[in-house]
PDB file of C-alpha atoms and ligand atoms in Angstrom:
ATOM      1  CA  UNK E  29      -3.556  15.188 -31.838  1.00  0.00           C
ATOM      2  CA  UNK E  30      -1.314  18.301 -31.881  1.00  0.00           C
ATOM      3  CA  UNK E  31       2.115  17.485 -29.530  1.00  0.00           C
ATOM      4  CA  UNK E  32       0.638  19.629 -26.839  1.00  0.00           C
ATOM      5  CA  UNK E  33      -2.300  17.211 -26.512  1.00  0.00           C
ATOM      6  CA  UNK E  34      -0.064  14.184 -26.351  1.00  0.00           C
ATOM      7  CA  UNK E  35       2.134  15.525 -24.023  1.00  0.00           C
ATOM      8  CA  UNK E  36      -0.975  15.330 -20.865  1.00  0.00           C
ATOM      9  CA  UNK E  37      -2.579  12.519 -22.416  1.00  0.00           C
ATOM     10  CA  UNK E  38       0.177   9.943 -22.447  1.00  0.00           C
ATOM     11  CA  UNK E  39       1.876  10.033 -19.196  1.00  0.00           C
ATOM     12  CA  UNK E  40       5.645  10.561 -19.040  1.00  0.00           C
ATOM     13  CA  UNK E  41       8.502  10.990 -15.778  1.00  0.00           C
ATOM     14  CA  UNK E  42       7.799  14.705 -16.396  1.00  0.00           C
ATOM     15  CA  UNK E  43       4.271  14.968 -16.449  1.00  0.00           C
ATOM     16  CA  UNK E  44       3.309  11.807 -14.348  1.00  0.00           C
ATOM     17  CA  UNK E  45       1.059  13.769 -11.958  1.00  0.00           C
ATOM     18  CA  UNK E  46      -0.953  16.336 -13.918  1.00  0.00           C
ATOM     19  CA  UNK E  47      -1.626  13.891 -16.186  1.00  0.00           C
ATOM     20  CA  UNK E  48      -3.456  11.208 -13.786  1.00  0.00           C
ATOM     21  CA  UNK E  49      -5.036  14.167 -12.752  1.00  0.00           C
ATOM     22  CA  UNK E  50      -6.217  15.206 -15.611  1.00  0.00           C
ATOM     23  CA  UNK E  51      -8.149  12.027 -15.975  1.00  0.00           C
ATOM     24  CA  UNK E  52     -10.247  12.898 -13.043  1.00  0.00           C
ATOM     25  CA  UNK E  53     -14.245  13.805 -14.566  1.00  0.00           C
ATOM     26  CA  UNK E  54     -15.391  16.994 -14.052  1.00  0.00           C
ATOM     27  CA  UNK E  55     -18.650  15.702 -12.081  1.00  0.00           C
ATOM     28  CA  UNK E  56     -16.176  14.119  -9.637  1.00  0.00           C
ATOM     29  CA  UNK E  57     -16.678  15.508  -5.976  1.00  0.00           C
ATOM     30  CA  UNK E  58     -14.894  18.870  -4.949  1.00  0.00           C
ATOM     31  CA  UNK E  59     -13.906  17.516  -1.466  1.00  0.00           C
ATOM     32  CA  UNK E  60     -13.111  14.056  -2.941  1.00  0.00           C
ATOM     33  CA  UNK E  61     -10.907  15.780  -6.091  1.00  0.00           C
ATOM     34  CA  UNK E  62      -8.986  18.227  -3.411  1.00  0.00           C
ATOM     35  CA  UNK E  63      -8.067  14.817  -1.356  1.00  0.00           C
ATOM     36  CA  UNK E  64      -7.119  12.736  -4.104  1.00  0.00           C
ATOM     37  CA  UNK E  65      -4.936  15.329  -6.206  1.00  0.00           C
ATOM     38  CA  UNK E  66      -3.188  16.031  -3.362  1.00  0.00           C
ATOM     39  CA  UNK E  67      -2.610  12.572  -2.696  1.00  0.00           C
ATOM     40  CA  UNK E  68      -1.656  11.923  -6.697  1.00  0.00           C
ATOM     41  CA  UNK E  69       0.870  14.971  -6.182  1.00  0.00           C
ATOM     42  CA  UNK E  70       2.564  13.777  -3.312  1.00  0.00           C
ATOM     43  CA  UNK E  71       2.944  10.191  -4.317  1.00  0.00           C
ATOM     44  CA  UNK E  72       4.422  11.066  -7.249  1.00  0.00           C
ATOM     45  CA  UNK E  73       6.982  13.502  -5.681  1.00  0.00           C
ATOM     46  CA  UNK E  74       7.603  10.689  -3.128  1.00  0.00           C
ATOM     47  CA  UNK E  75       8.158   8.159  -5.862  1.00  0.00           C
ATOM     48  CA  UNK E  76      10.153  10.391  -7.949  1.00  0.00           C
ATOM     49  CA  UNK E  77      12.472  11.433  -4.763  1.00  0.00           C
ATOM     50  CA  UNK E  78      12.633   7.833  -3.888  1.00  0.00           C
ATOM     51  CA  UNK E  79      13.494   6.253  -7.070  1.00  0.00           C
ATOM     52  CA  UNK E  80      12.673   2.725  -6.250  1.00  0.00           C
ATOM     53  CA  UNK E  81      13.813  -0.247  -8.041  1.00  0.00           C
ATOM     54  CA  UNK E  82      11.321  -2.765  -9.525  1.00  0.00           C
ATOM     55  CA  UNK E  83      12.481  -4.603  -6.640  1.00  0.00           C
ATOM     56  CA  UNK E  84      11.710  -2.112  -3.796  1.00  0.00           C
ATOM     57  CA  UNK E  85       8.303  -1.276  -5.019  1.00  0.00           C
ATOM     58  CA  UNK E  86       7.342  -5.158  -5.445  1.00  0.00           C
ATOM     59  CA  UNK E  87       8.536  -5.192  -1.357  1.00  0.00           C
ATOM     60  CA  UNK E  88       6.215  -2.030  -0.899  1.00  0.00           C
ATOM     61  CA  UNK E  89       2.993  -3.674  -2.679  1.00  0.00           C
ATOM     62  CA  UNK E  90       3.782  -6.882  -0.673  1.00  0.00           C
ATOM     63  CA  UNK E  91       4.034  -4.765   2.795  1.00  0.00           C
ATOM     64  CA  UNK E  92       0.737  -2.712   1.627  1.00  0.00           C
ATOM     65  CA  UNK E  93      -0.923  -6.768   0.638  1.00  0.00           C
ATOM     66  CA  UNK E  94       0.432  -8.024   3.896  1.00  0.00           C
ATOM     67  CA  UNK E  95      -0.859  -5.067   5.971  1.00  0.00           C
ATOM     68  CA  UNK E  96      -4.388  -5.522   4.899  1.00  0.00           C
ATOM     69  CA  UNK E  97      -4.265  -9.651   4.908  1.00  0.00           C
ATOM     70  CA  UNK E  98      -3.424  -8.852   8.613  1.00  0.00           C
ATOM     71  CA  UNK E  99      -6.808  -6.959   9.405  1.00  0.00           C
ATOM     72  CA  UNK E 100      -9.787  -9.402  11.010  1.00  0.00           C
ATOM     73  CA  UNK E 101     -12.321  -8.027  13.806  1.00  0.00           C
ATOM     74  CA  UNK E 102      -9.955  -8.485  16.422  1.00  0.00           C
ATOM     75  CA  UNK E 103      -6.737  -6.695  14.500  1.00  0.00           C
ATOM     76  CA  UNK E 104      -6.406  -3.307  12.648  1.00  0.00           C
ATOM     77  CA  UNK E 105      -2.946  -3.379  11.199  1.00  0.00           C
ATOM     78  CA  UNK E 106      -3.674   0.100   9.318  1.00  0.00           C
ATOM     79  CA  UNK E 107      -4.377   1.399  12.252  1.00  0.00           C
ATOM     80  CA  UNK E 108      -1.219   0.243  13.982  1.00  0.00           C
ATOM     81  CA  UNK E 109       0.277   1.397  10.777  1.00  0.00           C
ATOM     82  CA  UNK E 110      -1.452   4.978  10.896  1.00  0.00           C
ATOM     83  CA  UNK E 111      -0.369   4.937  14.982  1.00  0.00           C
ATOM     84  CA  UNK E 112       3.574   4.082  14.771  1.00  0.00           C
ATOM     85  CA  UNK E 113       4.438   6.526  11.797  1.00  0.00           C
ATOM     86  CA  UNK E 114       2.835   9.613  13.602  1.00  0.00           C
ATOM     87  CA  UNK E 115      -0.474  10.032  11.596  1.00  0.00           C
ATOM     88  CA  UNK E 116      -3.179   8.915  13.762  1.00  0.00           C
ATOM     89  CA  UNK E 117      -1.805  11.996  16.320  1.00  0.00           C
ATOM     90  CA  UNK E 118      -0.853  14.382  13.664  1.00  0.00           C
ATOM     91  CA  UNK E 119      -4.938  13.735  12.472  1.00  0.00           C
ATOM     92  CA  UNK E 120      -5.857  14.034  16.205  1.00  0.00           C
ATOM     93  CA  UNK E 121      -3.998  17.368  16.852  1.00  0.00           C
ATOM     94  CA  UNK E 122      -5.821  18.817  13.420  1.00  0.00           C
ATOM     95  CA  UNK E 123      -9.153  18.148  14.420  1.00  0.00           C
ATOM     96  CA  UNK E 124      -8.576  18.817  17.929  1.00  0.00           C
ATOM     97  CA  UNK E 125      -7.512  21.808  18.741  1.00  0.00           C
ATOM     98  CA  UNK E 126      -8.039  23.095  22.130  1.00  0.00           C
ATOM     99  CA  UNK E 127      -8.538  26.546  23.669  1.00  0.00           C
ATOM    100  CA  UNK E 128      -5.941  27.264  26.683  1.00  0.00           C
ATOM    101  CA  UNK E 129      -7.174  24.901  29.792  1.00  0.00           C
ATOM    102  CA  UNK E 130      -8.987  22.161  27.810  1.00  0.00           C
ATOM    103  CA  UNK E 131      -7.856  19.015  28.350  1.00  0.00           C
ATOM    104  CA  UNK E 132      -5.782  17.509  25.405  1.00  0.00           C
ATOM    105  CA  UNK E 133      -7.364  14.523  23.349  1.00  0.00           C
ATOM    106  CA  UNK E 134      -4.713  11.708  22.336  1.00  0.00           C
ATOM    107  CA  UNK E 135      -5.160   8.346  20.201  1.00  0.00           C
ATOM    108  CA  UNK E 136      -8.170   5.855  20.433  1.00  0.00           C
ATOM    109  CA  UNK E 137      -5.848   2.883  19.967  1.00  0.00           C
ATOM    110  CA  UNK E 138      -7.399  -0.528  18.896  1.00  0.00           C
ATOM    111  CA  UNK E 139      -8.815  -1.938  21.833  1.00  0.00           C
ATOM    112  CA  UNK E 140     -11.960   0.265  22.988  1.00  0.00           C
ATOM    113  CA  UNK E 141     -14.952  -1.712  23.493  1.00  0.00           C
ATOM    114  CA  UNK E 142     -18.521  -0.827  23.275  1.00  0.00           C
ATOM    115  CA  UNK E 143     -20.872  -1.909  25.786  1.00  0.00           C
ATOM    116  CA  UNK E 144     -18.299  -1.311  29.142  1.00  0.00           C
ATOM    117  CA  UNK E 145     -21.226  -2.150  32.208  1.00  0.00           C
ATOM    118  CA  UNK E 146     -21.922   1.122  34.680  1.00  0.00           C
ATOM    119  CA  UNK E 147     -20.642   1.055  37.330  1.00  0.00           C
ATOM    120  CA  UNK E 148     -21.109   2.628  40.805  1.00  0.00           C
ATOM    121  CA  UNK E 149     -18.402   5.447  41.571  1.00  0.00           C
ATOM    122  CA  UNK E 150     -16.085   4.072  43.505  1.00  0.00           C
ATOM    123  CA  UNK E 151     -16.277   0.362  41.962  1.00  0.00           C
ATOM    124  CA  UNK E 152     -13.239  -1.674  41.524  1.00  0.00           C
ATOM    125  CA  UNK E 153     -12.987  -2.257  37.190  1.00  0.00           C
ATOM    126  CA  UNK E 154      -9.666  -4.633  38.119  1.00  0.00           C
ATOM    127  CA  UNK E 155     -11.971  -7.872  37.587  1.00  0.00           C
ATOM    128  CA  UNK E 156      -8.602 -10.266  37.898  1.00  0.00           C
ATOM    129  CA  UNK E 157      -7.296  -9.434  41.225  1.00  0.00           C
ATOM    130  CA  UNK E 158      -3.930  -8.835  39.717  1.00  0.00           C
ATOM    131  CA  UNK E 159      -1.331  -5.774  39.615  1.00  0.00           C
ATOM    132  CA  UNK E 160      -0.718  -2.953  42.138  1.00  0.00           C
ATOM    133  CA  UNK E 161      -3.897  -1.419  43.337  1.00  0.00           C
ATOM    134  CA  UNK E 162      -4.899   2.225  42.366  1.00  0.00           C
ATOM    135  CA  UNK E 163      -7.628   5.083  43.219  1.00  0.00           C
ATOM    136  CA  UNK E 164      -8.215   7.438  40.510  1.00  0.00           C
ATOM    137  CA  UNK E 165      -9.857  10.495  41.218  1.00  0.00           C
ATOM    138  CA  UNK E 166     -10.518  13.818  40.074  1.00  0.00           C
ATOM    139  CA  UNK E 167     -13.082  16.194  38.535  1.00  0.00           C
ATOM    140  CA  UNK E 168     -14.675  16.917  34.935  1.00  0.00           C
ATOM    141  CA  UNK E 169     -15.384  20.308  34.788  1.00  0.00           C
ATOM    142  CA  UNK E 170     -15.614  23.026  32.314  1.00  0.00           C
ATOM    143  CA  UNK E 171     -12.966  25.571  30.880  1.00  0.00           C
ATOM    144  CA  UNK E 172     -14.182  27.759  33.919  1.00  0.00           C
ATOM    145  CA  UNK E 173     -13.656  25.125  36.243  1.00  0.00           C
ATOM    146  CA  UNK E 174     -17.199  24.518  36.899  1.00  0.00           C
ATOM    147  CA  UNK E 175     -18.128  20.988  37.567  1.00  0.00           C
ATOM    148  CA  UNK E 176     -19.919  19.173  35.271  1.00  0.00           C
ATOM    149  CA  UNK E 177     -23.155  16.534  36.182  1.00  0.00           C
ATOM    150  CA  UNK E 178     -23.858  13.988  34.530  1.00  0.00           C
ATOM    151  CA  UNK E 179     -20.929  13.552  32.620  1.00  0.00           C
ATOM    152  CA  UNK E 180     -19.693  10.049  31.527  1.00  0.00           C
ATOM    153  CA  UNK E 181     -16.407   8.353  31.951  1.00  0.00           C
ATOM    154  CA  UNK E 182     -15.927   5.326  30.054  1.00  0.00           C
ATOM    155  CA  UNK E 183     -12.416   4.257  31.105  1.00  0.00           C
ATOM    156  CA  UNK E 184     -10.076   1.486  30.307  1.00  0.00           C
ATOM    157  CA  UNK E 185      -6.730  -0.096  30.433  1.00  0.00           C
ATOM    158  CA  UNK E 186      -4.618  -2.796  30.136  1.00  0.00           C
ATOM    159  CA  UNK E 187      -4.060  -5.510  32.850  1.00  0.00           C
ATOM    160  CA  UNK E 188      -0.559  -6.205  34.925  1.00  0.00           C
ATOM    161  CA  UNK E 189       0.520  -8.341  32.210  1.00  0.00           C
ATOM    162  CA  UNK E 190       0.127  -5.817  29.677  1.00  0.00           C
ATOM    163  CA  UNK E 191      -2.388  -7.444  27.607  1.00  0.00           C
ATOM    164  CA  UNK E 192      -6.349  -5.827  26.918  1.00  0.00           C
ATOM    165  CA  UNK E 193      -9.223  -8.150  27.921  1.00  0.00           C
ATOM    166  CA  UNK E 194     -10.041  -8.269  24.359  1.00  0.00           C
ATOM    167  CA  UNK E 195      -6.007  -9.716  23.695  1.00  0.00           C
ATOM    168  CA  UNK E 196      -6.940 -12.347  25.457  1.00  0.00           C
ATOM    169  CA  UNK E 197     -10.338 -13.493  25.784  1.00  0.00           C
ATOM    170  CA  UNK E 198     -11.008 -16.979  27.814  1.00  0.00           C
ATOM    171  CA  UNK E 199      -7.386 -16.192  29.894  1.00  0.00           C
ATOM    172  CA  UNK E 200      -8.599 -12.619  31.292  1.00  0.00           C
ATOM    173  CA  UNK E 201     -12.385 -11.870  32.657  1.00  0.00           C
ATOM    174  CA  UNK E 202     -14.637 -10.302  30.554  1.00  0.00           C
ATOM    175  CA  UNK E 203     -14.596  -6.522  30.501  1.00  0.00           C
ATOM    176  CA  UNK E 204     -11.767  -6.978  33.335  1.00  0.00           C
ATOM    177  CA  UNK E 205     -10.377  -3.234  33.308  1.00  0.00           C
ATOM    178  CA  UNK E 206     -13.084  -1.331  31.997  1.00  0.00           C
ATOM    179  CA  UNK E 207     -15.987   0.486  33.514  1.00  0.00           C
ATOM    180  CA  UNK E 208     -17.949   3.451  32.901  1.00  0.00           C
ATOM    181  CA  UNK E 209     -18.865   5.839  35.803  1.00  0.00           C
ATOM    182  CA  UNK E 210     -21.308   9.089  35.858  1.00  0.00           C
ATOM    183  CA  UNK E 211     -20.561  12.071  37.969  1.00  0.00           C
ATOM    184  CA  UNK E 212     -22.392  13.585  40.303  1.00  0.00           C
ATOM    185  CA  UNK E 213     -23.479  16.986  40.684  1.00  0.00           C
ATOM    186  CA  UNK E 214     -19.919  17.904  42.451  1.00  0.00           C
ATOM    187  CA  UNK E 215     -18.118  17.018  38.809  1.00  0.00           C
ATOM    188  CA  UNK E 216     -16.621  14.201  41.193  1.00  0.00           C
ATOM    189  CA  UNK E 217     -14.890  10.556  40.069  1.00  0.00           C
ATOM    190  CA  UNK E 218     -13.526   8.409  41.481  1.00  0.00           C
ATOM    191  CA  UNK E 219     -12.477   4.443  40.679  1.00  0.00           C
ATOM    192  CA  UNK E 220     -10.227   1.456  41.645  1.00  0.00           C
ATOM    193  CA  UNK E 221      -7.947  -0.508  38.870  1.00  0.00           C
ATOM    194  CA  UNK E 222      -4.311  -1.113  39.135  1.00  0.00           C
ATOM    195  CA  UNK E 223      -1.798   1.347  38.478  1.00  0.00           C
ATOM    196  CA  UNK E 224      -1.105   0.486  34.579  1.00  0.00           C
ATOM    197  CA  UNK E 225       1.724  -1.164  32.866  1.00  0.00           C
ATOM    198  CA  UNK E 226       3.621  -0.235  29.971  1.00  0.00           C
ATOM    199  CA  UNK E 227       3.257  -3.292  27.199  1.00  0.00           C
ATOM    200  CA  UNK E 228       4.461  -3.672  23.597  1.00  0.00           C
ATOM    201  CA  UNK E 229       1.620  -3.430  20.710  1.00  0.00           C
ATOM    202  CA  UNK E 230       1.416  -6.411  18.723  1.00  0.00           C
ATOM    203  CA  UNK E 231       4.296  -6.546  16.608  1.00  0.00           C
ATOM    204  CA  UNK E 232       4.001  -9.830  15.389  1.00  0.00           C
ATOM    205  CA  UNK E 233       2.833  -8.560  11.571  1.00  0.00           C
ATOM    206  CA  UNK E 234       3.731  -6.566   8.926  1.00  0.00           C
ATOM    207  CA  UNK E 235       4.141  -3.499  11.329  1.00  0.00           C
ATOM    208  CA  UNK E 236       6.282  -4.892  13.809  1.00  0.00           C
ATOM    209  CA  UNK E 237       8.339  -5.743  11.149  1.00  0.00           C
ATOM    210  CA  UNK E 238       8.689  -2.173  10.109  1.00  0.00           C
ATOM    211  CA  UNK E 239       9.522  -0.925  13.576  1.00  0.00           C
ATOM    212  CA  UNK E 240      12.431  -3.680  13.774  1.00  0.00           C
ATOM    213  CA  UNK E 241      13.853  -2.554  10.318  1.00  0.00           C
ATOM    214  CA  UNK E 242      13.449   1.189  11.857  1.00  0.00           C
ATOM    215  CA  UNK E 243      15.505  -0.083  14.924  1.00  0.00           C
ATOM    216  CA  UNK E 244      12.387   1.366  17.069  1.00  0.00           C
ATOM    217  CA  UNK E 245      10.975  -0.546  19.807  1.00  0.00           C
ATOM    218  CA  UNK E 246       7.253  -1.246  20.137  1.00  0.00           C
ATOM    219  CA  UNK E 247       6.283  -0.221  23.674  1.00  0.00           C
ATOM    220  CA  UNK E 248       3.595   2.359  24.879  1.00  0.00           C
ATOM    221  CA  UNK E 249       4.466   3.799  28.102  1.00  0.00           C
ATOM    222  CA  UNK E 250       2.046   2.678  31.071  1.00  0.00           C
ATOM    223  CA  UNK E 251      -1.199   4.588  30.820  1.00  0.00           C
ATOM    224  CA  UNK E 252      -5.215   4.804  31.871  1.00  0.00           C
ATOM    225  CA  UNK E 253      -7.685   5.153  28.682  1.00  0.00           C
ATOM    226  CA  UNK E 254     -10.686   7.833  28.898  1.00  0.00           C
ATOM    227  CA  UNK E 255     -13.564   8.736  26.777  1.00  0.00           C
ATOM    228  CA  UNK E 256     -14.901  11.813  28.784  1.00  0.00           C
ATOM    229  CA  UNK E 257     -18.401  12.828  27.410  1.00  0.00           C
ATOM    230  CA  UNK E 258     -21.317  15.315  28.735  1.00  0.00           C
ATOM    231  CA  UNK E 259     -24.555  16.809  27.166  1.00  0.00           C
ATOM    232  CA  UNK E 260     -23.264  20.507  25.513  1.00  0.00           C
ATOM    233  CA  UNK E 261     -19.328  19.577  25.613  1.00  0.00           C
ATOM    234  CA  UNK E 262     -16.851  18.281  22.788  1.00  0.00           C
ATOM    235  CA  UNK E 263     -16.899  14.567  23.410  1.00  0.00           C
ATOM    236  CA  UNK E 264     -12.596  13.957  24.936  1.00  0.00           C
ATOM    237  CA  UNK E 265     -10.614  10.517  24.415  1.00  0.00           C
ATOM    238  CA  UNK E 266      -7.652  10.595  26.383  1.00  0.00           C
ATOM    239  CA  UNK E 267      -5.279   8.863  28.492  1.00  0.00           C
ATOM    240  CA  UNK E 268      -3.379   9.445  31.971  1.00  0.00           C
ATOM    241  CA  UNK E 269       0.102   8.348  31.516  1.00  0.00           C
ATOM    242  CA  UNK E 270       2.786   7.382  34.995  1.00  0.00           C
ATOM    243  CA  UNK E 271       4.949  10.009  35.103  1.00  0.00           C
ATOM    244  CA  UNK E 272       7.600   7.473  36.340  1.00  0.00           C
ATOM    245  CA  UNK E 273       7.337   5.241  32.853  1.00  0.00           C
ATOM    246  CA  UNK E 274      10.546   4.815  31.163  1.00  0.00           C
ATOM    247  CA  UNK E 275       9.256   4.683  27.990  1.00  0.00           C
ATOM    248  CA  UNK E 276       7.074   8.267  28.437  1.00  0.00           C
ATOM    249  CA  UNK E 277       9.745   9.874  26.093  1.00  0.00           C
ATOM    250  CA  UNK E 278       9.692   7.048  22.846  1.00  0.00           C
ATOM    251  CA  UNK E 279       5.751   6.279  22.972  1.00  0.00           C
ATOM    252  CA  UNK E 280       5.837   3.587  19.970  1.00  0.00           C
ATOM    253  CA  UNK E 281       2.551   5.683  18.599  1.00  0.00           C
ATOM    254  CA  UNK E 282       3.936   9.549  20.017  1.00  0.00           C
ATOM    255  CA  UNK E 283       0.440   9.792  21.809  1.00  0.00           C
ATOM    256  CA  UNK E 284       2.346  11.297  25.169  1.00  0.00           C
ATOM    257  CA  UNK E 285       1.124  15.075  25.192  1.00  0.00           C
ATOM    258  CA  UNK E 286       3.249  17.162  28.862  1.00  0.00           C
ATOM    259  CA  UNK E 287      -0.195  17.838  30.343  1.00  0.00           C
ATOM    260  CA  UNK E 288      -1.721  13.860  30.163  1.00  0.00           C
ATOM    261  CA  UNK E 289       1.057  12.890  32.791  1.00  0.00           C
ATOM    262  CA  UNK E 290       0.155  12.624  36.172  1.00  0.00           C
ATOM    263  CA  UNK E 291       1.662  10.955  39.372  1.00  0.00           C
ATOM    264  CA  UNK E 292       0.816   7.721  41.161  1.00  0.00           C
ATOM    265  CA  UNK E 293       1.661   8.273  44.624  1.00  0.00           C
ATOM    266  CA  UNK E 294       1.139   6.031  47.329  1.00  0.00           C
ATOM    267  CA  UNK E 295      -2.260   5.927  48.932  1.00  0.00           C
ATOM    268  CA  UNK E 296      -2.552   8.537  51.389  1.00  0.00           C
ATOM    269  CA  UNK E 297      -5.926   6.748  53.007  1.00  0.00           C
ATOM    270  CA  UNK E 298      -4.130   3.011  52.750  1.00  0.00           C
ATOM    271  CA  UNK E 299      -7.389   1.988  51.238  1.00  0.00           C
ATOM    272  CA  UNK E 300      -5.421   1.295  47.684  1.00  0.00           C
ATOM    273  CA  UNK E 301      -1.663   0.782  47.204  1.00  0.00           C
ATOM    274  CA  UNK E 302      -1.098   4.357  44.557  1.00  0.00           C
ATOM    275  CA  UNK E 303      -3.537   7.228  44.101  1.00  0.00           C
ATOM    276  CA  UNK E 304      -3.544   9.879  40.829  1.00  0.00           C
ATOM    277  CA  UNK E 305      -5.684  12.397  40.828  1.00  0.00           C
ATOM    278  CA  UNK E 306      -6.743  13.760  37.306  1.00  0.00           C
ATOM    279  CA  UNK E 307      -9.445  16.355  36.303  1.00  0.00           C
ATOM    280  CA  UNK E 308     -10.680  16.385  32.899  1.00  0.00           C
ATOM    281  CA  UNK E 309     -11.416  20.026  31.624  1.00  0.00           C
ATOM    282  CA  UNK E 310     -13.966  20.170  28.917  1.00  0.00           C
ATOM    283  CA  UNK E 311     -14.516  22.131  25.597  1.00  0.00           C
ATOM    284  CA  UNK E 312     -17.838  23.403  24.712  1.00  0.00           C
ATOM    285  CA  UNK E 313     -19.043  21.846  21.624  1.00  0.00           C
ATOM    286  CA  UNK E 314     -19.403  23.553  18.875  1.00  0.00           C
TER     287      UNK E 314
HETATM  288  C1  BEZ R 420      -3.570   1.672  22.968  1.00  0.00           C
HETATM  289  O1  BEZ R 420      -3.116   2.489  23.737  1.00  0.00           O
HETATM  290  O2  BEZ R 420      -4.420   0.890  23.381  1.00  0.00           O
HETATM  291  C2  BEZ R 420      -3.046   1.626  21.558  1.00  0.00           C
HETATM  292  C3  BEZ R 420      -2.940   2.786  20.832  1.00  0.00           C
HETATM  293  C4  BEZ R 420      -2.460   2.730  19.521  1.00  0.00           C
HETATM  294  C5  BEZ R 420      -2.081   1.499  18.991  1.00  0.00           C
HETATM  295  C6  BEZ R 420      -2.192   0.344  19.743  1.00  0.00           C
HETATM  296  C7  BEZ R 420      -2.664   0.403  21.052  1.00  0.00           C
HETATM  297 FE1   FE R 421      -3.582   1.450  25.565  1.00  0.00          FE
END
């Protein structure tokens, strides 16, 4: 072996990356080779920027174990982990870029549930006769502001304690807070629920623990979940947030986007005790 070959074959600090790299076969995928040199690359610059001690990265794998160990059906700690350090928006504002006018797409979160029941527009979804009643209305119509039939709006939320049905099943109703409602050849919606309430994300794992050591809290401000989808359109996941929440500007997962805030006023018809009004542009598929 001349000292040329030994120098990629056996890795050293210098050539760490190129030469776990170089390892990869040549019938390996192109899109699967692209991701994981990239990743290779940038671990290695992290590592080698970071220095760690033996120590630090034993804490890391242990985070990384205790992350997964987390995970069941009901909890997605990599998710939460994705969510508070900015990825799972950064990865939402790559493959959702919107023309001028189209409604902006924000994070899934954890707790959407297949299966919501259909309800008749206008139908209550608050199923626990808690909270602060609320009419949501508005329109779903296209970039040229024509209405849209047919389109569905699977919505949901949190109750007035801050907790998801799915948080606590056996203390809440099922599906309490979610619904899904068609519109009518107007583009027209409308709803009751509660006007929402900020709540903390479960912080009681590995991720919460990170926040703490970041000195960041773990609160979403109050907001109104939406999957808005129609027959020819680019299928939008969104939320409303309360313009008045105090925690709008330090979103624990940075899903606030300007044009998602909208105000609750108070019931002009005294039928509810707020009213927001929200339409929900759509972007032609592609
Ligand atoms: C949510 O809004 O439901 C959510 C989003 C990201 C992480 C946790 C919860
Ligand atoms: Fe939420």
């Amino acid at each position: 072996m001349t000292k040329a070959q030994a120098m990629s074959t056996y890795l050293t600090e210098e050539n760490s990356e190129d030469t776990v790299i170089g390892r990869i076969g040549e019938d390996c995928d192109s899109r699967f080779r692209q991701i994981m040199e990239s990743a290779v690359r940038h671990l290695h610059a992290f590592v080698k920027d970071v220095e760690p001690t033996e120590a630090e990265w034993a804490k890391a794998i242990a985070f990384l174990t205790a992350t997964g160990q987390k995970c069941d059906q009901n909890r997605q700690e990599w998710v939460l982990a994705s969510d508070v350090l900015g990825v799972s928006m950064l990865v939402d504002a790559i493959n959702h870029r919107q023309p001028t006018g189209a409604t902006e797409n924000t994070v899934l979160g954890p707790f959407h549930v297949e299966g919501a029941p259909h309800e008749e527009m206008g139908a209550n979804i608050c199923r626990d006769a808690k909270g602060e009643s609320c009419v949501v209305t508005g329109r779903v119509v296209d970039i040229d502001g024509k209405p849209i039939t047919g389109a569905k709006i699977d919505v949901w939320s949190d109750n007035a304690d801050g907790f998801y049905d799915v948080q606590q099943p056996g203390i809440q109703p099922a599906m309490n807070m979610r619904g899904i409602f068609t519109t009518g050849a107007d583009g027209l919606y409308r709803f009751r629920t509660i006007r929402p309430t900020s709540y903390p994300l479960p912080d009681d794992g590995p991720v919460g623990e990170i926040l703490r050591q970041l000195g960041r809290h773990p609160h979403r401000p109050a907001h109104i979940h939406f999957i808005v989808s129609a027959d020819g359109y680019e299928t939008l996941t969104t939320h409303i947030f309360d313009a008045e929440d105090s925690y709008l500007d330090s979103d624990a997962v940075f899903g606030v986007k300007p044009s998602l805030i909208a105000n609750f006023v108070a019931d002009p018809t005294g039928s509810a005790r707020w009213h927001v009004d929200f339409d929900f542009v759509m972007k032609p598929a592609t």
